[in-house]
Amino acid sequence: MEDGKDKAPGKGNSNDTAKNLLKAAGVFTLLFAAQFPVRAAINTIKGNYIDAKVATPALGSVLYRDLGAGFMEHSGIYVGGGENCIAELQNDNGESIIKLVTPEVFTSVGVGATSTIYVSCKGDTPVGDPEVARRALSMAGQDLGKYDLLMNNCHMFVYGCLKAAEAGEEFDPDKMHRITKDHWARMEMSLANLKHEAEKNLKACDWRVWDWQNNPGIARDAVPGITG
């Protein structure tokens, strides 16, 4: 007894148990609710990237793939022409060289490279511009100077092709370097900025997976002004 009050045997333990159960239920409710935005994000990614596939990009489509365990990306332009259907800027012994490569090569270079290639699309339809492809092809074999991860990279080349086609001009490396230095935040050519340009010029609001293992590239001579 204490102060004339008796405590029923086990009453304190029962109250503690009930409180713990309520706390656990509250935590479970919060965790369950928190899953909804995560699940929504997963479903969006699954719908946009995993399930949705396209047979062949359009000429002048922007392509990219993840590397560096998803912390970096590599981009290029689809130019058709059968096997060597992608124009890309490669780091070739410290030089930025434009090359025409196969999807196998495009997906094999770099740390943490994957075989998944994403294509600029509007909905489920690939979008591109033959004039973008023509600019990319015109630069094949060219050396754009010392490779720089932030200032003279693959995204700069793809961006340059998009802007040259938009302006009705030929690809001008010096102009692209000036734009890179003067207009990009933190002097960085990033995939996010490149996607913004693709949306602006190609109406590319979505990015789908190219089923390239089962669908070869198309001939470049299918479009006037572009020959293989």
PDB file of N, CA and C in Angstrom, residues 81-149:
ATOM      1  N   GLY A  81      21.531   3.342 -90.340  1.00  0.00           N
ATOM      2  CA  GLY A  81      22.677   2.814 -91.063  1.00  0.00           C
ATOM      3  C   GLY A  81      23.062   1.402 -90.685  1.00  0.00           C
ATOM      4  N   GLY A  82      22.140   0.624 -90.130  1.00  0.00           N
ATOM      5  CA  GLY A  82      22.466  -0.752 -89.789  1.00  0.00           C
ATOM      6  C   GLY A  82      23.248  -0.858 -88.499  1.00  0.00           C
ATOM      7  N   GLU A  83      24.433  -1.449 -88.552  1.00  0.00           N
ATOM      8  CA  GLU A  83      25.174  -1.736 -87.329  1.00  0.00           C
ATOM      9  C   GLU A  83      25.677  -0.475 -86.630  1.00  0.00           C
ATOM     10  N   ASN A  84      26.439   0.341 -87.327  1.00  0.00           N
ATOM     11  CA  ASN A  84      27.007   1.548 -86.709  1.00  0.00           C
ATOM     12  C   ASN A  84      25.995   2.687 -86.793  1.00  0.00           C
ATOM     13  N   CYS A  85      24.976   2.579 -85.960  1.00  0.00           N
ATOM     14  CA  CYS A  85      23.812   3.465 -86.083  1.00  0.00           C
ATOM     15  C   CYS A  85      23.757   4.551 -85.029  1.00  0.00           C
ATOM     16  N   ILE A  86      24.795   4.675 -84.209  1.00  0.00           N
ATOM     17  CA  ILE A  86      24.803   5.683 -83.150  1.00  0.00           C
ATOM     18  C   ILE A  86      26.041   6.567 -83.298  1.00  0.00           C
ATOM     19  N   ALA A  87      25.821   7.879 -83.307  1.00  0.00           N
ATOM     20  CA  ALA A  87      26.939   8.828 -83.289  1.00  0.00           C
ATOM     21  C   ALA A  87      27.155   9.263 -81.848  1.00  0.00           C
ATOM     22  N   GLU A  88      28.383   9.166 -81.387  1.00  0.00           N
ATOM     23  CA  GLU A  88      28.687   9.527 -80.008  1.00  0.00           C
ATOM     24  C   GLU A  88      30.039  10.218 -79.926  1.00  0.00           C
ATOM     25  N   LEU A  89      30.222  10.983 -78.858  1.00  0.00           N
ATOM     26  CA  LEU A  89      31.526  11.557 -78.558  1.00  0.00           C
ATOM     27  C   LEU A  89      32.204  10.627 -77.567  1.00  0.00           C
ATOM     28  N   GLN A  90      33.390  10.134 -77.939  1.00  0.00           N
ATOM     29  CA  GLN A  90      34.152   9.224 -77.085  1.00  0.00           C
ATOM     30  C   GLN A  90      35.391   9.908 -76.525  1.00  0.00           C
ATOM     31  N   ASN A  91      35.756   9.512 -75.337  1.00  0.00           N
ATOM     32  CA  ASN A  91      37.040   9.900 -74.758  1.00  0.00           C
ATOM     33  C   ASN A  91      38.078   8.918 -75.284  1.00  0.00           C
ATOM     34  N   ASP A  92      38.795   9.324 -76.311  1.00  0.00           N
ATOM     35  CA  ASP A  92      39.773   8.456 -76.969  1.00  0.00           C
ATOM     36  C   ASP A  92      41.178   8.953 -76.613  1.00  0.00           C
ATOM     37  N   ASN A  93      41.758   8.336 -75.586  1.00  0.00           N
ATOM     38  CA  ASN A  93      43.093   8.741 -75.119  1.00  0.00           C
ATOM     39  C   ASN A  93      43.172  10.229 -74.805  1.00  0.00           C
ATOM     40  N   GLY A  94      42.111  10.725 -74.161  1.00  0.00           N
ATOM     41  CA  GLY A  94      42.100  12.125 -73.754  1.00  0.00           C
ATOM     42  C   GLY A  94      41.568  13.090 -74.784  1.00  0.00           C
ATOM     43  N   GLU A  95      41.222  12.600 -75.974  1.00  0.00           N
ATOM     44  CA  GLU A  95      40.664  13.451 -77.023  1.00  0.00           C
ATOM     45  C   GLU A  95      39.181  13.142 -77.210  1.00  0.00           C
ATOM     46  N   SER A  96      38.405  14.178 -77.546  1.00  0.00           N
ATOM     47  CA  SER A  96      36.968  14.023 -77.789  1.00  0.00           C
ATOM     48  C   SER A  96      36.741  13.721 -79.265  1.00  0.00           C
ATOM     49  N   ILE A  97      36.591  12.434 -79.587  1.00  0.00           N
ATOM     50  CA  ILE A  97      36.449  11.990 -80.973  1.00  0.00           C
ATOM     51  C   ILE A  97      35.007  11.555 -81.233  1.00  0.00           C
ATOM     52  N   ILE A  98      34.441  12.021 -82.353  1.00  0.00           N
ATOM     53  CA  ILE A  98      33.096  11.614 -82.742  1.00  0.00           C
ATOM     54  C   ILE A  98      33.186  10.326 -83.548  1.00  0.00           C
ATOM     55  N   LYS A  99      32.456   9.304 -83.107  1.00  0.00           N
ATOM     56  CA  LYS A  99      32.512   8.004 -83.763  1.00  0.00           C
ATOM     57  C   LYS A  99      31.107   7.464 -84.012  1.00  0.00           C
ATOM     58  N   LEU A 100      31.009   6.635 -85.058  1.00  0.00           N
ATOM     59  CA  LEU A 100      29.781   5.891 -85.329  1.00  0.00           C
ATOM     60  C   LEU A 100      29.975   4.485 -84.772  1.00  0.00           C
ATOM     61  N   VAL A 101      29.082   4.068 -83.894  1.00  0.00           N
ATOM     62  CA  VAL A 101      29.273   2.810 -83.177  1.00  0.00           C
ATOM     63  C   VAL A 101      28.002   1.976 -83.181  1.00  0.00           C
ATOM     64  N   THR A 102      28.163   0.718 -82.821  1.00  0.00           N
ATOM     65  CA  THR A 102      27.030  -0.186 -82.658  1.00  0.00           C
ATOM     66  C   THR A 102      26.406   0.022 -81.281  1.00  0.00           C
ATOM     67  N   PRO A 103      25.166  -0.442 -81.086  1.00  0.00           N
ATOM     68  CA  PRO A 103      24.590  -0.392 -79.737  1.00  0.00           C
ATOM     69  C   PRO A 103      25.436  -1.155 -78.721  1.00  0.00           C
ATOM     70  N   GLU A 104      26.084  -2.244 -79.172  1.00  0.00           N
ATOM     71  CA  GLU A 104      26.943  -3.007 -78.252  1.00  0.00           C
ATOM     72  C   GLU A 104      28.087  -2.144 -77.720  1.00  0.00           C
ATOM     73  N   VAL A 105      28.712  -1.387 -78.626  1.00  0.00           N
ATOM     74  CA  VAL A 105      29.808  -0.507 -78.204  1.00  0.00           C
ATOM     75  C   VAL A 105      29.269   0.628 -77.331  1.00  0.00           C
ATOM     76  N   PHE A 106      28.149   1.188 -77.736  1.00  0.00           N
ATOM     77  CA  PHE A 106      27.548   2.293 -76.994  1.00  0.00           C
ATOM     78  C   PHE A 106      27.260   1.907 -75.540  1.00  0.00           C
ATOM     79  N   THR A 107      26.884   0.650 -75.334  1.00  0.00           N
ATOM     80  CA  THR A 107      26.513   0.201 -73.986  1.00  0.00           C
ATOM     81  C   THR A 107      27.653  -0.470 -73.237  1.00  0.00           C
ATOM     82  N   SER A 108      28.826  -0.591 -73.853  1.00  0.00           N
ATOM     83  CA  SER A 108      29.902  -1.356 -73.216  1.00  0.00           C
ATOM     84  C   SER A 108      30.992  -0.500 -72.583  1.00  0.00           C
ATOM     85  N   VAL A 109      31.092   0.751 -72.991  1.00  0.00           N
ATOM     86  CA  VAL A 109      32.180   1.598 -72.516  1.00  0.00           C
ATOM     87  C   VAL A 109      31.778   2.282 -71.215  1.00  0.00           C
ATOM     88  N   GLY A 110      32.693   2.295 -70.243  1.00  0.00           N
ATOM     89  CA  GLY A 110      32.451   3.002 -68.995  1.00  0.00           C
ATOM     90  C   GLY A 110      32.229   2.070 -67.825  1.00  0.00           C
ATOM     91  N   VAL A 111      32.477   2.583 -66.640  1.00  0.00           N
ATOM     92  CA  VAL A 111      32.302   1.807 -65.417  1.00  0.00           C
ATOM     93  C   VAL A 111      30.818   1.670 -65.101  1.00  0.00           C
ATOM     94  N   GLY A 112      30.383   0.455 -64.822  1.00  0.00           N
ATOM     95  CA  GLY A 112      28.985   0.228 -64.465  1.00  0.00           C
ATOM     96  C   GLY A 112      28.038   0.368 -65.628  1.00  0.00           C
ATOM     97  N   ALA A 113      28.524   0.141 -66.851  1.00  0.00           N
ATOM     98  CA  ALA A 113      27.679   0.267 -68.030  1.00  0.00           C
ATOM     99  C   ALA A 113      26.591  -0.799 -68.031  1.00  0.00           C
ATOM    100  N   THR A 114      25.409  -0.435 -68.540  1.00  0.00           N
ATOM    101  CA  THR A 114      24.309  -1.386 -68.676  1.00  0.00           C
ATOM    102  C   THR A 114      23.921  -1.494 -70.142  1.00  0.00           C
ATOM    103  N   SER A 115      23.131  -2.501 -70.474  1.00  0.00           N
ATOM    104  CA  SER A 115      22.715  -2.719 -71.864  1.00  0.00           C
ATOM    105  C   SER A 115      21.453  -1.944 -72.223  1.00  0.00           C
ATOM    106  N   THR A 116      20.881  -1.217 -71.285  1.00  0.00           N
ATOM    107  CA  THR A 116      19.632  -0.490 -71.527  1.00  0.00           C
ATOM    108  C   THR A 116      19.911   0.867 -72.161  1.00  0.00           C
ATOM    109  N   ILE A 117      19.268   1.108 -73.305  1.00  0.00           N
ATOM    110  CA  ILE A 117      19.378   2.387 -74.001  1.00  0.00           C
ATOM    111  C   ILE A 117      18.009   3.053 -73.987  1.00  0.00           C
ATOM    112  N   TYR A 118      17.951   4.296 -73.513  1.00  0.00           N
ATOM    113  CA  TYR A 118      16.710   5.054 -73.481  1.00  0.00           C
ATOM    114  C   TYR A 118      16.622   5.957 -74.694  1.00  0.00           C
ATOM    115  N   VAL A 119      15.397   6.067 -75.239  1.00  0.00           N
ATOM    116  CA  VAL A 119      15.145   6.787 -76.485  1.00  0.00           C
ATOM    117  C   VAL A 119      14.199   7.953 -76.239  1.00  0.00           C
ATOM    118  N   SER A 120      14.486   9.085 -76.853  1.00  0.00           N
ATOM    119  CA  SER A 120      13.575  10.228 -76.758  1.00  0.00           C
ATOM    120  C   SER A 120      12.249   9.882 -77.428  1.00  0.00           C
ATOM    121  N   CYS A 121      11.154  10.040 -76.687  1.00  0.00           N
ATOM    122  CA  CYS A 121       9.832   9.671 -77.184  1.00  0.00           C
ATOM    123  C   CYS A 121       8.794  10.700 -76.781  1.00  0.00           C
ATOM    124  N   LYS A 122       7.679  10.658 -77.476  1.00  0.00           N
ATOM    125  CA  LYS A 122       6.479  11.364 -77.069  1.00  0.00           C
ATOM    126  C   LYS A 122       5.423  10.299 -76.868  1.00  0.00           C
ATOM    127  N   GLY A 123       5.109  10.020 -75.600  1.00  0.00           N
ATOM    128  CA  GLY A 123       4.304   8.842 -75.308  1.00  0.00           C
ATOM    129  C   GLY A 123       5.128   7.610 -75.599  1.00  0.00           C
ATOM    130  N   ASP A 124       4.594   6.709 -76.421  1.00  0.00           N
ATOM    131  CA  ASP A 124       5.320   5.499 -76.792  1.00  0.00           C
ATOM    132  C   ASP A 124       5.948   5.603 -78.179  1.00  0.00           C
ATOM    133  N   THR A 125       5.911   6.792 -78.771  1.00  0.00           N
ATOM    134  CA  THR A 125       6.417   6.981 -80.131  1.00  0.00           C
ATOM    135  C   THR A 125       7.779   7.676 -80.119  1.00  0.00           C
ATOM    136  N   PRO A 126       8.808   7.046 -80.690  1.00  0.00           N
ATOM    137  CA  PRO A 126      10.121   7.701 -80.752  1.00  0.00           C
ATOM    138  C   PRO A 126      10.045   8.998 -81.549  1.00  0.00           C
ATOM    139  N   VAL A 127      10.744  10.022 -81.083  1.00  0.00           N
ATOM    140  CA  VAL A 127      10.783  11.301 -81.797  1.00  0.00           C
ATOM    141  C   VAL A 127      12.235  11.697 -82.029  1.00  0.00           C
ATOM    142  N   GLY A 128      12.469  12.283 -83.187  1.00  0.00           N
ATOM    143  CA  GLY A 128      13.803  12.742 -83.557  1.00  0.00           C
ATOM    144  C   GLY A 128      13.687  13.740 -84.689  1.00  0.00           C
ATOM    145  N   ASP A 129      14.803  14.058 -85.304  1.00  0.00           N
ATOM    146  CA  ASP A 129      14.831  14.998 -86.422  1.00  0.00           C
ATOM    147  C   ASP A 129      15.949  14.547 -87.360  1.00  0.00           C
ATOM    148  N   PRO A 130      15.629  14.211 -88.613  1.00  0.00           N
ATOM    149  CA  PRO A 130      16.673  13.805 -89.558  1.00  0.00           C
ATOM    150  C   PRO A 130      17.797  14.828 -89.683  1.00  0.00           C
ATOM    151  N   GLU A 131      17.475  16.110 -89.485  1.00  0.00           N
ATOM    152  CA  GLU A 131      18.510  17.140 -89.568  1.00  0.00           C
ATOM    153  C   GLU A 131      19.490  17.028 -88.404  1.00  0.00           C
ATOM    154  N   VAL A 132      19.003  16.581 -87.255  1.00  0.00           N
ATOM    155  CA  VAL A 132      19.899  16.327 -86.117  1.00  0.00           C
ATOM    156  C   VAL A 132      20.839  15.179 -86.462  1.00  0.00           C
ATOM    157  N   ALA A 133      20.280  14.119 -87.078  1.00  0.00           N
ATOM    158  CA  ALA A 133      21.101  12.983 -87.496  1.00  0.00           C
ATOM    159  C   ALA A 133      22.147  13.409 -88.517  1.00  0.00           C
ATOM    160  N   ARG A 134      21.759  14.304 -89.445  1.00  0.00           N
ATOM    161  CA  ARG A 134      22.700  14.751 -90.479  1.00  0.00           C
ATOM    162  C   ARG A 134      23.868  15.508 -89.855  1.00  0.00           C
ATOM    163  N   ARG A 135      23.575  16.365 -88.860  1.00  0.00           N
ATOM    164  CA  ARG A 135      24.669  17.081 -88.190  1.00  0.00           C
ATOM    165  C   ARG A 135      25.601  16.120 -87.479  1.00  0.00           C
ATOM    166  N   ALA A 136      25.013  15.122 -86.844  1.00  0.00           N
ATOM    167  CA  ALA A 136      25.840  14.147 -86.131  1.00  0.00           C
ATOM    168  C   ALA A 136      26.736  13.385 -87.098  1.00  0.00           C
ATOM    169  N   LEU A 137      26.166  12.969 -88.233  1.00  0.00           N
ATOM    170  CA  LEU A 137      26.952  12.232 -89.230  1.00  0.00           C
ATOM    171  C   LEU A 137      28.055  13.088 -89.830  1.00  0.00           C
ATOM    172  N   SER A 138      27.782  14.380 -89.992  1.00  0.00           N
ATOM    173  CA  SER A 138      28.779  15.265 -90.602  1.00  0.00           C
ATOM    174  C   SER A 138      30.019  15.411 -89.724  1.00  0.00           C
ATOM    175  N   MET A 139      29.894  15.089 -88.450  1.00  0.00           N
ATOM    176  CA  MET A 139      31.015  15.244 -87.527  1.00  0.00           C
ATOM    177  C   MET A 139      31.770  13.945 -87.288  1.00  0.00           C
ATOM    178  N   ALA A 140      31.343  12.853 -87.917  1.00  0.00           N
ATOM    179  CA  ALA A 140      31.996  11.555 -87.701  1.00  0.00           C
ATOM    180  C   ALA A 140      33.485  11.637 -88.015  1.00  0.00           C
ATOM    181  N   GLY A 141      34.305  11.173 -87.086  1.00  0.00           N
ATOM    182  CA  GLY A 141      35.747  11.184 -87.250  1.00  0.00           C
ATOM    183  C   GLY A 141      36.422  12.455 -86.790  1.00  0.00           C
ATOM    184  N   GLN A 142      35.641  13.485 -86.430  1.00  0.00           N
ATOM    185  CA  GLN A 142      36.230  14.767 -86.031  1.00  0.00           C
ATOM    186  C   GLN A 142      36.740  14.719 -84.585  1.00  0.00           C
ATOM    187  N   ASP A 143      37.790  15.480 -84.339  1.00  0.00           N
ATOM    188  CA  ASP A 143      38.364  15.629 -83.004  1.00  0.00           C
ATOM    189  C   ASP A 143      37.925  16.990 -82.456  1.00  0.00           C
ATOM    190  N   LEU A 144      37.178  16.988 -81.348  1.00  0.00           N
ATOM    191  CA  LEU A 144      36.679  18.234 -80.776  1.00  0.00           C
ATOM    192  C   LEU A 144      37.565  18.758 -79.650  1.00  0.00           C
ATOM    193  N   GLY A 145      38.778  18.265 -79.580  1.00  0.00           N
ATOM    194  CA  GLY A 145      39.721  18.783 -78.586  1.00  0.00           C
ATOM    195  C   GLY A 145      39.824  17.904 -77.360  1.00  0.00           C
ATOM    196  N   LYS A 146      40.518  18.395 -76.368  1.00  0.00           N
ATOM    197  CA  LYS A 146      40.746  17.637 -75.153  1.00  0.00           C
ATOM    198  C   LYS A 146      39.424  17.301 -74.465  1.00  0.00           C
ATOM    199  N   TYR A 147      39.299  16.031 -74.095  1.00  0.00           N
ATOM    200  CA  TYR A 147      38.078  15.607 -73.405  1.00  0.00           C
ATOM    201  C   TYR A 147      38.018  16.226 -72.020  1.00  0.00           C
ATOM    202  N   ASP A 148      36.821  16.686 -71.647  1.00  0.00           N
ATOM    203  CA  ASP A 148      36.606  17.227 -70.310  1.00  0.00           C
ATOM    204  C   ASP A 148      35.252  16.726 -69.818  1.00  0.00           C
ATOM    205  N   LEU A 149      35.229  16.121 -68.643  1.00  0.00           N
ATOM    206  CA  LEU A 149      34.020  15.504 -68.119  1.00  0.00           C
ATOM    207  C   LEU A 149      32.874  16.489 -67.968  1.00  0.00           C
TER     208      LEU A 149
END
